[in-house]
Amino acid sequence: RNEFGMPAEKYSVFVDISAKIEAWEKKSVVVVANGHVYALRLAPAVKVAMRNALVGGRDLPQYALFAAAIYITLRPHLALVKRIRVDLDYSGVLAERALRRLLLAMIRRDVPAFKGADIRIEEVAGSRADELARQCYHGKRRIDGEITLSQLEDVLGVKAKQ
């Protein structure tokens, strides 16, 4: 609620990731930005453990892991999000459909009425999220926290071997 006790206005967010998920040996930083910024780090060891747990599933591990990382980063803010613009890190109809389907299913756990049309996979180059993802990755901006193996296991419903 806002200062007048009225429902707070919903907003659009931009999502970008530094270092693609499948750069398994590198950390990734997921950034959600509108007027505010929220960034979470995904460590290489966590990415590899989840990749190994997801091999053989319906979707490529990097798509499921990317969707889960976005969801975990967005989750504290979902009640106020009306539209999500995710950077076009994975191009192609199949990749975009898989990412949208996976992310929508996760979001609907918390916001059942969220519409698939409100998730857009598009170029966010030059956006605040794009700029801040690079800054966070290079240590020029504070990262708000870590995406843990436990969080990913809960969201994706799989157990990783450690």
Coordinates of N, CA, C and O in Angstrom, one line a residue:
R1 N 0.8 -1.2 0.0 CA 0.0 0.0 0.0 C 0.9 1.2 0.0 O 1.9 1.3 0.6
N2 N 0.3 2.3 -0.6 CA 1.1 3.5 -0.7 C 0.8 4.4 0.6 O 0.1 3.9 1.5
E3 N 1.4 5.6 0.6 CA 1.2 6.4 1.8 C -0.2 6.8 2.1 O -0.5 7.3 3.2
F4 N -1.1 6.7 1.1 CA -2.6 7.0 1.3 C -3.4 5.8 1.6 O -4.6 5.9 1.7
G5 N -2.8 4.7 1.8 CA -3.5 3.4 2.1 C -4.1 2.8 0.9 O -4.8 1.8 1.0
M6 N -3.8 3.3 -0.3 CA -4.3 2.7 -1.5 C -3.3 1.6 -2.0 O -2.2 1.7 -1.7
P7 N -3.8 0.7 -2.8 CA -2.9 -0.3 -3.3 C -1.8 0.3 -4.1 O -2.0 1.3 -4.8
A8 N -0.6 -0.2 -3.9 CA 0.6 0.3 -4.6 C 0.5 0.0 -6.1 O -0.1 -1.1 -6.4
E9 N 1.0 0.8 -6.9 CA 0.9 0.6 -8.3 C 1.9 -0.5 -8.7 O 3.0 -0.5 -8.2
K10 N 1.5 -1.3 -9.7 CA 2.4 -2.3 -10.2 C 3.3 -1.7 -11.2 O 2.9 -0.7 -11.8
Y11 N 4.4 -2.4 -11.5 CA 5.4 -1.8 -12.4 C 6.0 -2.9 -13.3 O 5.9 -4.1 -13.0
S12 N 6.7 -2.5 -14.3 CA 7.4 -3.4 -15.2 C 8.9 -3.5 -14.7 O 9.4 -2.5 -14.1
V13 N 9.5 -4.6 -14.9 CA 10.9 -4.8 -14.5 C 11.7 -5.4 -15.7 O 11.1 -6.0 -16.5
F14 N 12.9 -5.0 -15.7 CA 13.9 -5.6 -16.6 C 14.8 -6.6 -15.9 O 15.2 -6.3 -14.8
V15 N 15.1 -7.7 -16.6 CA 15.9 -8.7 -16.0 C 17.1 -9.0 -16.9 O 16.9 -9.2 -18.1
D16 N 18.3 -9.0 -16.4 CA 19.4 -9.4 -17.1 C 20.3 -10.2 -16.3 O 20.2 -10.2 -15.1
I17 N 21.2 -11.0 -17.0 CA 22.1 -11.9 -16.3 C 23.5 -11.6 -16.9 O 23.6 -11.5 -18.1
S18 N 24.5 -11.5 -16.0 CA 25.8 -11.4 -16.5 C 26.4 -12.9 -16.5 O 26.1 -13.7 -15.6
A19 N 27.1 -13.2 -17.5 CA 27.7 -14.5 -17.7 C 26.5 -15.5 -17.8 O 25.8 -15.8 -16.9
K20 N 26.3 -16.0 -19.1 CA 25.2 -17.0 -19.3 C 25.3 -18.1 -18.3 O 26.4 -18.5 -17.9
I21 N 24.2 -18.7 -18.1 CA 24.2 -19.9 -17.2 C 25.1 -20.9 -17.6 O 25.8 -21.5 -16.8
E22 N 25.2 -21.2 -18.9 CA 26.0 -22.4 -19.3 C 27.5 -22.0 -19.4 O 28.3 -22.9 -19.7
A23 N 27.9 -20.8 -18.9 CA 29.3 -20.6 -18.6 C 29.6 -21.1 -17.2 O 29.6 -20.4 -16.2
W24 N 29.6 -22.5 -17.2 CA 29.5 -23.2 -15.9 C 30.6 -22.8 -14.9 O 30.5 -22.9 -13.7
E25 N 31.8 -22.4 -15.5 CA 33.0 -22.1 -14.6 C 32.9 -20.7 -14.1 O 33.8 -20.3 -13.3
K26 N 31.9 -19.9 -14.5 CA 31.9 -18.5 -14.1 C 30.6 -18.3 -13.2 O 29.6 -18.9 -13.4
K27 N 30.7 -17.3 -12.3 CA 29.6 -16.9 -11.6 C 28.6 -16.2 -12.5 O 29.0 -15.6 -13.5
S28 N 27.3 -16.2 -12.2 CA 26.4 -15.4 -12.9 C 25.7 -14.5 -11.9 O 25.6 -14.8 -10.7
V29 N 25.3 -13.3 -12.4 CA 24.6 -12.3 -11.5 C 23.3 -12.0 -12.2 O 23.3 -11.6 -13.3
V30 N 22.2 -12.3 -11.5 CA 20.9 -11.9 -12.0 C 20.4 -10.6 -11.4 O 20.4 -10.4 -10.2
V31 N 20.1 -9.7 -12.3 CA 19.7 -8.3 -11.9 C 18.2 -8.0 -12.3 O 17.9 -8.3 -13.4
V32 N 17.4 -7.6 -11.3 CA 16.1 -7.1 -11.6 C 16.1 -5.6 -11.4 O 16.6 -5.1 -10.3
A33 N 15.7 -4.8 -12.3 CA 15.7 -3.4 -12.2 C 14.5 -2.7 -12.7 O 13.9 -3.1 -13.7
N34 N 14.0 -1.7 -12.1 CA 13.1 -0.7 -12.6 C 13.6 0.6 -11.9 O 14.7 0.9 -12.3
G35 N 13.0 1.2 -11.0 CA 13.6 2.3 -10.3 C 14.5 1.8 -9.3 O 15.4 2.5 -8.8
H36 N 14.3 0.6 -8.8 CA 15.1 0.0 -7.7 C 15.9 -1.1 -8.4 O 15.5 -1.6 -9.5
V37 N 16.9 -1.6 -7.7 CA 17.7 -2.7 -8.3 C 17.9 -3.8 -7.2 O 18.0 -3.5 -6.0
Y38 N 17.8 -5.0 -7.7 CA 18.0 -6.2 -6.8 C 18.9 -7.2 -7.6 O 18.5 -7.5 -8.7
A39 N 20.0 -7.6 -7.0 CA 20.9 -8.5 -7.7 C 21.3 -9.7 -6.8 O 21.6 -9.5 -5.6
L40 N 21.3 -10.8 -7.4 CA 21.7 -12.1 -6.7 C 22.8 -12.8 -7.5 O 22.7 -12.9 -8.7
R41 N 23.7 -13.4 -6.8 CA 24.8 -14.1 -7.4 C 24.5 -15.6 -7.5 O 23.9 -16.1 -6.5
L42 N 24.9 -16.2 -8.5 CA 24.8 -17.7 -8.7 C 26.2 -18.2 -8.9 O 26.8 -18.0 -9.9
A43 N 26.7 -19.0 -7.9 CA 28.1 -19.5 -7.9 C 28.2 -20.6 -8.9 O 27.3 -21.4 -9.1
P44 N 29.4 -20.7 -9.5 CA 29.7 -21.8 -10.4 C 29.4 -23.2 -9.9 O 28.8 -24.1 -10.6
A45 N 29.8 -23.5 -8.6 CA 29.6 -24.8 -8.1 C 28.1 -25.1 -8.0 O 27.7 -26.3 -8.2
V46 N 27.3 -24.1 -7.7 CA 25.8 -24.3 -7.6 C 25.3 -24.6 -9.0 O 24.4 -25.5 -9.2
K47 N 25.7 -23.8 -10.0 CA 25.3 -24.0 -11.3 C 25.6 -25.5 -11.8 O 24.7 -26.1 -12.4
V48 N 26.8 -25.9 -11.6 CA 27.2 -27.2 -12.0 C 26.4 -28.3 -11.3 O 26.0 -29.3 -11.9
A49 N 26.2 -28.2 -10.0 CA 25.5 -29.2 -9.2 C 24.0 -29.3 -9.8 O 23.5 -30.4 -10.0
M50 N 23.4 -28.2 -10.1 CA 22.0 -28.2 -10.6 C 22.0 -28.7 -12.0 O 21.1 -29.4 -12.4
R51 N 23.0 -28.3 -12.8 CA 23.1 -28.8 -14.2 C 23.1 -30.4 -14.2 O 22.3 -31.0 -14.9
N52 N 23.9 -30.9 -13.3 CA 24.0 -32.4 -13.2 C 22.7 -33.0 -12.8 O 22.3 -34.1 -13.2
A53 N 22.0 -32.3 -11.9 CA 20.7 -32.9 -11.4 C 19.6 -32.7 -12.5 O 18.6 -33.5 -12.4
L54 N 19.7 -31.8 -13.4 CA 18.7 -31.5 -14.4 C 18.9 -32.2 -15.7 O 18.0 -32.3 -16.5
V55 N 20.0 -32.8 -15.9 CA 20.3 -33.5 -17.2 C 19.3 -34.6 -17.4 O 19.0 -35.4 -16.5
G56 N 18.8 -34.7 -18.6 CA 17.8 -35.7 -18.9 C 16.3 -35.3 -18.7 O 15.4 -36.0 -19.0
G57 N 16.1 -34.1 -18.2 CA 14.8 -33.5 -18.0 C 14.2 -33.1 -19.3 O 14.8 -33.1 -20.4
R58 N 13.0 -32.5 -19.2 CA 12.2 -32.1 -20.4 C 12.9 -30.9 -21.1 O 13.0 -30.8 -22.3
D59 N 13.5 -30.0 -20.3 CA 14.2 -28.8 -20.9 C 15.7 -28.9 -20.7 O 16.2 -29.6 -19.8
L60 N 16.4 -28.1 -21.5 CA 17.8 -28.0 -21.3 C 18.1 -27.5 -19.9 O 17.4 -26.6 -19.5
P61 N 19.1 -28.0 -19.2 CA 19.3 -27.5 -17.9 C 19.5 -26.0 -17.8 O 19.0 -25.4 -16.8
Q62 N 20.2 -25.4 -18.7 CA 20.4 -23.9 -18.6 C 19.1 -23.1 -18.7 O 19.0 -22.1 -18.1
Y63 N 18.1 -23.6 -19.4 CA 16.8 -22.9 -19.4 C 16.1 -23.0 -18.1 O 15.6 -22.0 -17.6
A64 N 16.0 -24.2 -17.5 CA 15.4 -24.4 -16.2 C 16.1 -23.6 -15.1 O 15.5 -23.0 -14.3
L65 N 17.4 -23.7 -15.2 CA 18.2 -23.0 -14.2 C 18.1 -21.4 -14.3 O 17.9 -20.7 -13.3
F66 N 18.0 -20.9 -15.6 CA 17.8 -19.5 -15.8 C 16.5 -19.1 -15.3 O 16.3 -18.1 -14.6
A67 N 15.4 -19.8 -15.6 CA 14.1 -19.5 -15.2 C 14.0 -19.5 -13.6 O 13.4 -18.6 -13.0
A68 N 14.6 -20.5 -13.0 CA 14.6 -20.6 -11.5 C 15.4 -19.4 -10.9 O 14.9 -18.8 -9.9
A69 N 16.5 -19.0 -11.5 CA 17.3 -17.9 -11.0 C 16.5 -16.6 -11.1 O 16.5 -15.8 -10.1
I70 N 15.8 -16.4 -12.2 CA 15.0 -15.2 -12.4 C 13.9 -15.2 -11.3 O 13.6 -14.2 -10.6
Y71 N 13.2 -16.4 -11.2 CA 12.1 -16.5 -10.2 C 12.5 -16.2 -8.8 O 11.9 -15.4 -8.1
I72 N 13.6 -16.7 -8.4 CA 14.1 -16.5 -7.0 C 14.5 -15.1 -6.8 O 14.2 -14.5 -5.8
T73 N 15.1 -14.4 -7.8 CA 15.4 -13.0 -7.7 C 14.2 -12.1 -7.7 O 14.1 -11.1 -6.9
L74 N 13.2 -12.5 -8.5 CA 11.9 -11.7 -8.5 C 11.0 -11.9 -7.4 O 10.2 -11.1 -7.0
R75 N 11.0 -13.1 -6.8 CA 10.0 -13.6 -5.9 C 9.6 -12.5 -4.8 O 8.5 -12.3 -4.5
P76 N 10.6 -11.9 -4.1 CA 10.2 -10.9 -3.1 C 9.4 -9.7 -3.6 O 8.8 -9.0 -2.8
H77 N 9.4 -9.5 -4.9 CA 8.8 -8.4 -5.5 C 7.6 -8.7 -6.4 O 7.0 -7.8 -6.9
L78 N 7.2 -10.0 -6.5 CA 6.2 -10.4 -7.4 C 4.9 -9.7 -7.2 O 4.2 -9.5 -8.2
A79 N 4.5 -9.5 -6.0 CA 3.2 -8.9 -5.8 C 3.0 -7.5 -6.5 O 1.9 -7.1 -6.8
L80 N 4.1 -6.8 -6.8 CA 4.1 -5.5 -7.4 C 4.5 -5.5 -8.9 O 4.5 -4.5 -9.5
V81 N 4.8 -6.7 -9.4 CA 5.3 -6.8 -10.8 C 4.1 -7.0 -11.7 O 3.3 -7.9 -11.5
K82 N 4.0 -6.2 -12.8 CA 2.9 -6.4 -13.8 C 3.5 -6.9 -15.1 O 2.8 -7.6 -15.8
R83 N 4.7 -6.6 -15.4 CA 5.3 -7.1 -16.6 C 6.8 -7.3 -16.4 O 7.5 -6.6 -15.7
I84 N 7.3 -8.4 -17.0 CA 8.7 -8.8 -16.9 C 9.3 -8.8 -18.3 O 8.8 -9.4 -19.2
R85 N 10.4 -8.1 -18.4 CA 11.2 -8.1 -19.7 C 12.5 -8.7 -19.4 O 13.4 -8.2 -18.7
V86 N 12.7 -9.9 -20.0 CA 13.9 -10.7 -19.8 C 14.8 -10.5 -21.0 O 14.4 -10.6 -22.1
D87 N 16.1 -10.3 -20.7 CA 17.1 -10.1 -21.8 C 17.1 -11.4 -22.7 O 17.0 -12.5 -22.2
L88 N 17.3 -11.1 -23.9 CA 17.3 -12.2 -25.0 C 18.6 -12.9 -25.0 O 19.4 -12.7 -25.9
D89 N 18.9 -13.6 -23.9 CA 20.2 -14.4 -23.8 C 20.1 -15.7 -24.6 O 21.1 -16.2 -25.0
Y90 N 18.9 -16.2 -24.8 CA 18.7 -17.4 -25.5 C 17.7 -17.1 -26.6 O 16.5 -16.9 -26.4
S91 N 18.2 -17.1 -27.9 CA 17.3 -16.8 -28.9 C 16.7 -18.0 -29.6 O 17.3 -19.1 -29.4
G92 N 15.7 -17.8 -30.3 CA 15.0 -18.9 -31.0 C 13.7 -19.2 -30.4 O 13.5 -19.0 -29.1
V93 N 12.8 -19.6 -31.2 CA 11.4 -19.8 -30.7 C 11.3 -20.9 -29.6 O 10.7 -20.7 -28.6
L94 N 12.0 -22.0 -29.7 CA 12.0 -23.0 -28.7 C 12.6 -22.6 -27.4 O 12.0 -22.9 -26.3
A95 N 13.7 -21.9 -27.4 CA 14.3 -21.4 -26.2 C 13.4 -20.4 -25.5 O 13.2 -20.5 -24.3
E96 N 12.8 -19.5 -26.3 CA 12.0 -18.5 -25.7 C 10.7 -19.1 -25.1 O 10.3 -18.7 -24.0
R97 N 10.1 -20.0 -25.8 CA 8.9 -20.7 -25.3 C 9.2 -21.4 -24.0 O 8.4 -21.4 -23.1
A98 N 10.3 -22.2 -24.0 CA 10.7 -22.9 -22.8 C 10.9 -22.0 -21.6 O 10.4 -22.3 -20.5
L99 N 11.7 -20.9 -21.8 CA 11.9 -20.0 -20.7 C 10.6 -19.4 -20.2 O 10.4 -19.3 -19.0
R100 N 9.8 -18.9 -21.1 CA 8.5 -18.3 -20.7 C 7.6 -19.3 -20.0 O 7.0 -19.0 -18.9
R101 N 7.5 -20.5 -20.5 CA 6.7 -21.6 -19.9 C 7.2 -21.9 -18.5 O 6.4 -22.0 -17.5
L102 N 8.5 -22.1 -18.3 CA 9.0 -22.4 -17.0 C 8.9 -21.3 -16.0 O 8.4 -21.5 -14.9
L103 N 9.2 -20.1 -16.5 CA 9.1 -18.9 -15.6 C 7.6 -18.7 -15.2 O 7.3 -18.4 -14.0
L104 N 6.7 -18.8 -16.1 CA 5.3 -18.5 -15.8 C 4.8 -19.6 -14.8 O 4.1 -19.2 -13.8
A105 N 5.2 -20.8 -14.9 CA 4.7 -21.8 -14.0 C 5.2 -21.5 -12.6 O 4.5 -21.7 -11.6
M106 N 6.5 -21.1 -12.5 CA 7.0 -20.7 -11.2 C 6.3 -19.5 -10.6 O 5.9 -19.5 -9.4
I107 N 6.1 -18.5 -11.4 CA 5.5 -17.2 -10.9 C 4.0 -17.5 -10.4 O 3.6 -17.0 -9.4
R108 N 3.3 -18.4 -11.2 CA 1.9 -18.7 -10.8 C 1.8 -19.4 -9.5 O 0.7 -19.5 -8.9
R109 N 2.9 -19.9 -8.9 CA 2.8 -20.5 -7.6 C 2.5 -19.4 -6.6 O 1.8 -19.7 -5.6
D110 N 2.9 -18.2 -6.8 CA 2.7 -17.1 -6.0 C 1.6 -16.1 -6.5 O 0.9 -15.5 -5.7
V111 N 1.5 -16.0 -7.8 CA 0.6 -15.0 -8.4 C -0.2 -15.8 -9.5 O 0.2 -15.7 -10.7
P112 N -1.2 -16.6 -9.1 CA -1.9 -17.5 -10.1 C -2.5 -16.8 -11.3 O -2.6 -17.4 -12.3
A113 N -2.8 -15.5 -11.2 CA -3.4 -14.8 -12.3 C -2.4 -14.1 -13.3 O -2.8 -13.5 -14.2
F114 N -1.1 -14.3 -13.0 CA -0.1 -13.7 -13.8 C -0.2 -14.3 -15.3 O -0.4 -15.5 -15.5
K115 N -0.1 -13.4 -16.3 CA -0.3 -13.8 -17.7 C 1.0 -14.0 -18.4 O 1.9 -13.2 -18.2
G116 N 1.0 -15.0 -19.2 CA 2.2 -15.3 -20.0 C 2.6 -14.2 -20.9 O 3.8 -13.9 -21.2
A117 N 1.6 -13.4 -21.4 CA 1.8 -12.3 -22.3 C 2.6 -11.2 -21.6 O 3.2 -10.3 -22.2
D118 N 2.6 -11.2 -20.2 CA 3.3 -10.2 -19.5 C 4.8 -10.6 -19.2 O 5.5 -9.9 -18.5
I119 N 5.2 -11.7 -19.8 CA 6.6 -12.0 -19.8 C 7.1 -11.8 -21.2 O 6.7 -12.5 -22.1
R120 N 8.0 -10.9 -21.4 CA 8.6 -10.6 -22.7 C 10.1 -11.0 -22.7 O 10.8 -10.6 -21.8
I121 N 10.5 -11.7 -23.7 CA 11.9 -12.0 -23.9 C 12.3 -11.1 -25.1 O 11.9 -11.2 -26.2
E122 N 13.2 -10.1 -24.7 CA 13.6 -9.1 -25.7 C 14.9 -8.6 -25.3 O 15.5 -8.8 -24.3
E123 N 15.5 -7.8 -26.2 CA 16.8 -7.2 -26.0 C 16.6 -6.1 -25.0 O 15.8 -5.2 -25.0
V124 N 17.4 -6.2 -23.9 CA 17.4 -5.2 -22.9 C 18.8 -4.4 -22.8 O 19.0 -3.7 -21.9
A125 N 19.5 -4.6 -23.9 CA 20.8 -3.9 -24.0 C 20.6 -2.4 -23.8 O 19.7 -1.8 -24.4
G126 N 21.4 -1.8 -22.9 CA 21.3 -0.3 -22.7 C 20.4 0.0 -21.5 O 20.3 1.1 -21.1
S127 N 19.6 -1.0 -21.1 CA 18.7 -0.8 -19.9 C 19.5 -0.7 -18.6 O 20.7 -1.1 -18.6
R128 N 18.9 -0.3 -17.6 CA 19.5 -0.2 -16.3 C 20.0 -1.6 -15.8 O 21.0 -1.7 -15.2
A129 N 19.1 -2.6 -16.1 CA 19.5 -4.0 -15.7 C 20.8 -4.4 -16.4 O 21.6 -5.1 -15.8
D130 N 20.9 -4.1 -17.7 CA 22.0 -4.5 -18.5 C 23.3 -3.8 -17.9 O 24.3 -4.5 -17.6
E131 N 23.2 -2.6 -17.6 CA 24.3 -1.8 -17.1 C 24.7 -2.3 -15.7 O 25.9 -2.6 -15.4
L132 N 23.7 -2.6 -14.9 CA 24.0 -3.0 -13.5 C 24.5 -4.4 -13.4 O 25.3 -4.8 -12.5
A133 N 24.0 -5.3 -14.3 CA 24.5 -6.7 -14.3 C 26.0 -6.7 -14.6 O 26.8 -7.4 -13.9
R134 N 26.5 -5.9 -15.5 CA 27.9 -5.8 -15.8 C 28.7 -5.2 -14.5 O 29.7 -5.7 -14.2
Q135 N 28.1 -4.2 -13.9 CA 28.8 -3.6 -12.8 C 28.9 -4.6 -11.6 O 29.9 -4.7 -11.0
C136 N 27.8 -5.3 -11.4 CA 27.8 -6.3 -10.3 C 28.8 -7.4 -10.6 O 29.5 -7.8 -9.7
Y137 N 28.8 -7.9 -11.8 CA 29.7 -9.0 -12.2 C 31.2 -8.6 -12.0 O 32.0 -9.4 -11.5
H138 N 31.5 -7.3 -12.3 CA 32.9 -6.9 -12.1 C 33.2 -6.3 -10.8 O 34.3 -5.7 -10.6
G139 N 32.3 -6.4 -9.8 CA 32.5 -6.0 -8.4 C 32.4 -4.5 -8.2 O 32.9 -4.0 -7.2
K140 N 31.8 -3.8 -9.1 CA 31.7 -2.3 -9.0 C 30.4 -1.9 -8.3 O 30.2 -0.7 -8.1
R141 N 29.6 -2.9 -8.0 CA 28.3 -2.6 -7.3 C 28.0 -3.8 -6.4 O 28.3 -4.9 -6.8
R142 N 27.4 -3.5 -5.3 CA 27.1 -4.5 -4.3 C 26.1 -5.4 -4.8 O 25.1 -5.0 -5.4
I143 N 26.3 -6.7 -4.5 CA 25.3 -7.7 -4.8 C 24.5 -8.0 -3.6 O 25.0 -8.0 -2.5
D144 N 23.2 -8.2 -3.7 CA 22.3 -8.3 -2.5 C 22.3 -9.6 -1.8 O 21.9 -9.7 -0.7
G145 N 22.8 -10.6 -2.5 CA 22.8 -12.0 -1.9 C 23.2 -13.1 -2.9 O 23.6 -12.8 -4.0
E146 N 23.0 -14.3 -2.4 CA 23.3 -15.5 -3.2 C 22.1 -16.3 -3.5 O 21.2 -16.4 -2.6
I147 N 22.0 -16.9 -4.6 CA 21.0 -17.9 -4.9 C 21.6 -19.3 -4.4 O 22.7 -19.6 -4.9
T148 N 21.0 -19.9 -3.5 CA 21.6 -21.1 -2.9 C 21.1 -22.4 -3.6 O 20.1 -22.4 -4.3
L149 N 21.9 -23.4 -3.4 CA 21.5 -24.7 -4.0 C 20.2 -25.2 -3.4 O 19.3 -25.7 -4.1
S150 N 20.0 -25.0 -2.1 CA 18.7 -25.3 -1.5 C 17.5 -24.6 -2.1 O 16.5 -25.2 -2.4
Q151 N 17.6 -23.3 -2.4 CA 16.6 -22.6 -3.1 C 16.2 -23.2 -4.4 O 15.1 -23.4 -4.8
L152 N 17.3 -23.5 -5.2 CA 17.1 -24.0 -6.5 C 16.5 -25.4 -6.5 O 15.6 -25.8 -7.3
E153 N 16.9 -26.2 -5.5 CA 16.3 -27.6 -5.4 C 14.8 -27.5 -5.1 O 14.0 -28.2 -5.6
D154 N 14.5 -26.5 -4.2 CA 13.1 -26.4 -3.8 C 12.2 -25.9 -5.0 O 11.2 -26.4 -5.3
V155 N 12.7 -24.9 -5.8 CA 12.0 -24.4 -6.9 C 11.9 -25.4 -8.0 O 10.8 -25.5 -8.7
L156 N 13.0 -26.1 -8.3 CA 13.0 -27.0 -9.4 C 12.6 -28.5 -9.1 O 12.4 -29.3 -10.0
G157 N 12.4 -28.7 -7.8 CA 11.9 -30.1 -7.4 C 12.9 -31.2 -7.6 O 12.5 -32.3 -7.9
V158 N 14.2 -30.9 -7.6 CA 15.2 -31.9 -7.8 C 16.2 -31.8 -6.7 O 16.4 -30.7 -6.1
K159 N 16.9 -32.9 -6.4 CA 18.0 -32.9 -5.4 C 19.3 -33.0 -6.1 O 19.5 -33.9 -7.0
A160 N 20.3 -32.1 -5.8 CA 21.6 -32.2 -6.5 C 22.5 -33.0 -5.6 O 22.4 -33.0 -4.4
K161 N 23.4 -33.7 -6.2 CA 24.5 -34.4 -5.5 C 25.6 -33.4 -5.2 O 26.0 -32.7 -6.0
Q162 N 26.1 -33.5 -4.0 CA 27.1 -32.5 -3.6 C 28.5 -33.2 -3.5 O 28.6 -34.3 -3.3

